[in-house]
Amino acid sequence: MNAELKKKWIEALRSGEYEQGRNYFEKAGKFCCLGVLCKVAGKPTTRAEDDVGNWHFAETTLPLGMDMRLATLNDKGSSFSEIADYIEAKIPADEHSHTD
């Protein structure tokens, strides 16, 4: 994962700026951890049923399967702080990767 994006994402999760929600990237002003990722990357956080663009962004930005792991942690009740700790420990940063 791009190192700068990872840093911004972790900071955003810990900032208290985003209210945590479940089951959606963003709904009614609440975010899942992947919605926060999209927000800090300047990507859409809402989608129509046939638009999978934000899932594609998460899938291609994160290591294989990590998008689903993080969504599960979020939706099962892990706090943003706990998720930020998990991201720090489990997702390698790559100075040379791109965010698009």
PDB file of C-alpha atoms in Angstrom:
ATOM      1  CA  MET A   1       0.000   0.000   0.000  1.00  0.00           C
ATOM      2  CA  ASN A   2       1.187   3.523  -0.742  1.00  0.00           C
ATOM      3  CA  ALA A   3       3.010   4.710   2.397  1.00  0.00           C
ATOM      4  CA  GLU A   4       1.611   8.257   2.381  1.00  0.00           C
ATOM      5  CA  LEU A   5      -1.967   7.038   1.905  1.00  0.00           C
ATOM      6  CA  LYS A   6      -1.517   4.491   4.702  1.00  0.00           C
ATOM      7  CA  LYS A   7      -0.268   7.230   7.041  1.00  0.00           C
ATOM      8  CA  LYS A   8      -3.180   9.565   6.191  1.00  0.00           C
ATOM      9  CA  TRP A   9      -5.689   6.732   6.609  1.00  0.00           C
ATOM     10  CA  ILE A  10      -4.395   5.740  10.038  1.00  0.00           C
ATOM     11  CA  GLU A  11      -4.356   9.375  11.149  1.00  0.00           C
ATOM     12  CA  ALA A  12      -7.936   9.849   9.921  1.00  0.00           C
ATOM     13  CA  LEU A  13      -9.137   6.726  11.748  1.00  0.00           C
ATOM     14  CA  ARG A  14      -7.602   7.985  14.991  1.00  0.00           C
ATOM     15  CA  SER A  15      -8.625  11.635  14.539  1.00  0.00           C
ATOM     16  CA  GLY A  16     -12.155  11.388  15.896  1.00  0.00           C
ATOM     17  CA  GLU A  17     -13.338  13.294  12.815  1.00  0.00           C
ATOM     18  CA  TYR A  18     -15.251  10.311  11.416  1.00  0.00           C
ATOM     19  CA  GLU A  19     -18.194   8.684  13.162  1.00  0.00           C
ATOM     20  CA  GLN A  20     -18.068   4.925  12.755  1.00  0.00           C
ATOM     21  CA  GLY A  21     -20.884   3.076  11.046  1.00  0.00           C
ATOM     22  CA  ARG A  22     -21.474  -0.445   9.815  1.00  0.00           C
ATOM     23  CA  ASN A  23     -22.250  -2.193   6.517  1.00  0.00           C
ATOM     24  CA  TYR A  24     -21.706   0.809   4.210  1.00  0.00           C
ATOM     25  CA  PHE A  25     -18.689   2.834   3.141  1.00  0.00           C
ATOM     26  CA  GLU A  26     -20.687   5.911   4.185  1.00  0.00           C
ATOM     27  CA  LYS A  27     -24.299   6.275   5.244  1.00  0.00           C
ATOM     28  CA  ALA A  28     -26.020   9.060   7.168  1.00  0.00           C
ATOM     29  CA  GLY A  29     -22.682  10.684   7.996  1.00  0.00           C
ATOM     30  CA  LYS A  30     -21.166   7.490   9.407  1.00  0.00           C
ATOM     31  CA  PHE A  31     -18.249   5.630   7.835  1.00  0.00           C
ATOM     32  CA  CYS A  32     -16.749   2.177   7.840  1.00  0.00           C
ATOM     33  CA  CYS A  33     -12.956   2.021   7.839  1.00  0.00           C
ATOM     34  CA  LEU A  34     -12.930   1.505   4.057  1.00  0.00           C
ATOM     35  CA  GLY A  35     -15.130   4.564   3.613  1.00  0.00           C
ATOM     36  CA  VAL A  36     -12.538   6.566   5.537  1.00  0.00           C
ATOM     37  CA  LEU A  37      -9.870   5.186   3.182  1.00  0.00           C
ATOM     38  CA  CYS A  38     -11.862   6.349   0.166  1.00  0.00           C
ATOM     39  CA  LYS A  39     -12.479   9.752   1.756  1.00  0.00           C
ATOM     40  CA  VAL A  40      -8.801  10.466   2.480  1.00  0.00           C
ATOM     41  CA  ALA A  41      -7.890   9.250  -1.032  1.00  0.00           C
ATOM     42  CA  GLY A  42     -10.480  11.541  -2.626  1.00  0.00           C
ATOM     43  CA  LYS A  43     -12.590   8.654  -3.924  1.00  0.00           C
ATOM     44  CA  PRO A  44     -16.399   8.327  -3.755  1.00  0.00           C
ATOM     45  CA  THR A  45     -17.775   6.838  -0.545  1.00  0.00           C
ATOM     46  CA  THR A  46     -21.311   6.169  -1.726  1.00  0.00           C
ATOM     47  CA  ARG A  47     -22.420   3.975  -4.586  1.00  0.00           C
ATOM     48  CA  ALA A  48     -25.385   2.803  -6.535  1.00  0.00           C
ATOM     49  CA  GLU A  49     -26.071  -0.923  -6.409  1.00  0.00           C
ATOM     50  CA  ASP A  50     -24.464  -1.440  -9.818  1.00  0.00           C
ATOM     51  CA  ASP A  51     -21.416   0.771  -9.167  1.00  0.00           C
ATOM     52  CA  VAL A  52     -18.580  -1.132  -7.559  1.00  0.00           C
ATOM     53  CA  GLY A  53     -15.911   1.524  -8.098  1.00  0.00           C
ATOM     54  CA  ASN A  54     -15.149   2.116  -4.427  1.00  0.00           C
ATOM     55  CA  TRP A  55     -14.822  -1.627  -3.755  1.00  0.00           C
ATOM     56  CA  HIS A  56     -12.484  -1.864  -6.741  1.00  0.00           C
ATOM     57  CA  PHE A  57     -10.373   0.968  -5.297  1.00  0.00           C
ATOM     58  CA  ALA A  58     -10.158  -0.776  -1.894  1.00  0.00           C
ATOM     59  CA  GLU A  59      -9.401  -4.157  -3.487  1.00  0.00           C
ATOM     60  CA  THR A  60      -6.601  -2.791  -5.659  1.00  0.00           C
ATOM     61  CA  THR A  61      -5.110  -0.518  -2.985  1.00  0.00           C
ATOM     62  CA  LEU A  62      -4.909  -3.138  -0.236  1.00  0.00           C
ATOM     63  CA  PRO A  63      -3.217  -6.551  -0.104  1.00  0.00           C
ATOM     64  CA  LEU A  64      -5.334  -9.422  -1.427  1.00  0.00           C
ATOM     65  CA  GLY A  65      -8.334 -10.111   0.809  1.00  0.00           C
ATOM     66  CA  MET A  66      -7.536  -7.287   3.227  1.00  0.00           C
ATOM     67  CA  ASP A  67     -10.574  -5.226   2.184  1.00  0.00           C
ATOM     68  CA  MET A  68     -12.906  -7.995   3.356  1.00  0.00           C
ATOM     69  CA  ARG A  69     -10.900  -8.590   6.543  1.00  0.00           C
ATOM     70  CA  LEU A  70     -11.112  -4.898   7.457  1.00  0.00           C
ATOM     71  CA  ALA A  71     -14.809  -4.700   6.569  1.00  0.00           C
ATOM     72  CA  THR A  72     -15.433  -7.684   8.850  1.00  0.00           C
ATOM     73  CA  LEU A  73     -13.465  -6.130  11.724  1.00  0.00           C
ATOM     74  CA  ASN A  74     -15.405  -2.902  11.285  1.00  0.00           C
ATOM     75  CA  ASP A  75     -18.829  -4.519  11.015  1.00  0.00           C
ATOM     76  CA  LYS A  76     -18.220  -6.889  13.948  1.00  0.00           C
ATOM     77  CA  GLY A  77     -17.500  -3.956  16.278  1.00  0.00           C
ATOM     78  CA  SER A  78     -13.766  -3.231  16.291  1.00  0.00           C
ATOM     79  CA  SER A  79     -13.184   0.471  16.951  1.00  0.00           C
ATOM     80  CA  PHE A  80     -11.414   2.728  14.465  1.00  0.00           C
ATOM     81  CA  SER A  81      -8.480   2.851  16.886  1.00  0.00           C
ATOM     82  CA  GLU A  82      -8.252  -0.955  16.953  1.00  0.00           C
ATOM     83  CA  ILE A  83      -8.520  -1.073  13.166  1.00  0.00           C
ATOM     84  CA  ALA A  84      -5.766   1.564  12.836  1.00  0.00           C
ATOM     85  CA  ASP A  85      -3.522  -0.603  15.043  1.00  0.00           C
ATOM     86  CA  TYR A  86      -4.312  -3.606  12.840  1.00  0.00           C
ATOM     87  CA  ILE A  87      -3.509  -1.657   9.663  1.00  0.00           C
ATOM     88  CA  GLU A  88      -0.176  -0.520  11.134  1.00  0.00           C
ATOM     89  CA  ALA A  89       0.775  -4.084  12.024  1.00  0.00           C
ATOM     90  CA  LYS A  90      -0.570  -6.019   9.036  1.00  0.00           C
ATOM     91  CA  ILE A  91      -0.440  -3.830   5.916  1.00  0.00           C
ATOM     92  CA  PRO A  92       3.016  -3.153   4.517  1.00  0.00           C
ATOM     93  CA  ALA A  93       3.775   0.344   3.248  1.00  0.00           C
ATOM     94  CA  ASP A  94       5.393   0.699  -0.146  1.00  0.00           C
ATOM     95  CA  GLU A  95       7.046   4.015  -0.941  1.00  0.00           C
ATOM     96  CA  HIS A  96       6.819   3.275  -4.667  1.00  0.00           C
ATOM     97  CA  SER A  97       3.186   2.217  -5.011  1.00  0.00           C
ATOM     98  CA  HIS A  98       0.547   4.477  -6.495  1.00  0.00           C
ATOM     99  CA  THR A  99      -2.937   5.277  -5.210  1.00  0.00           C
ATOM    100  CA  ASP A 100      -4.725   5.111  -8.601  1.00  0.00           C
TER     101      ASP A 100
END
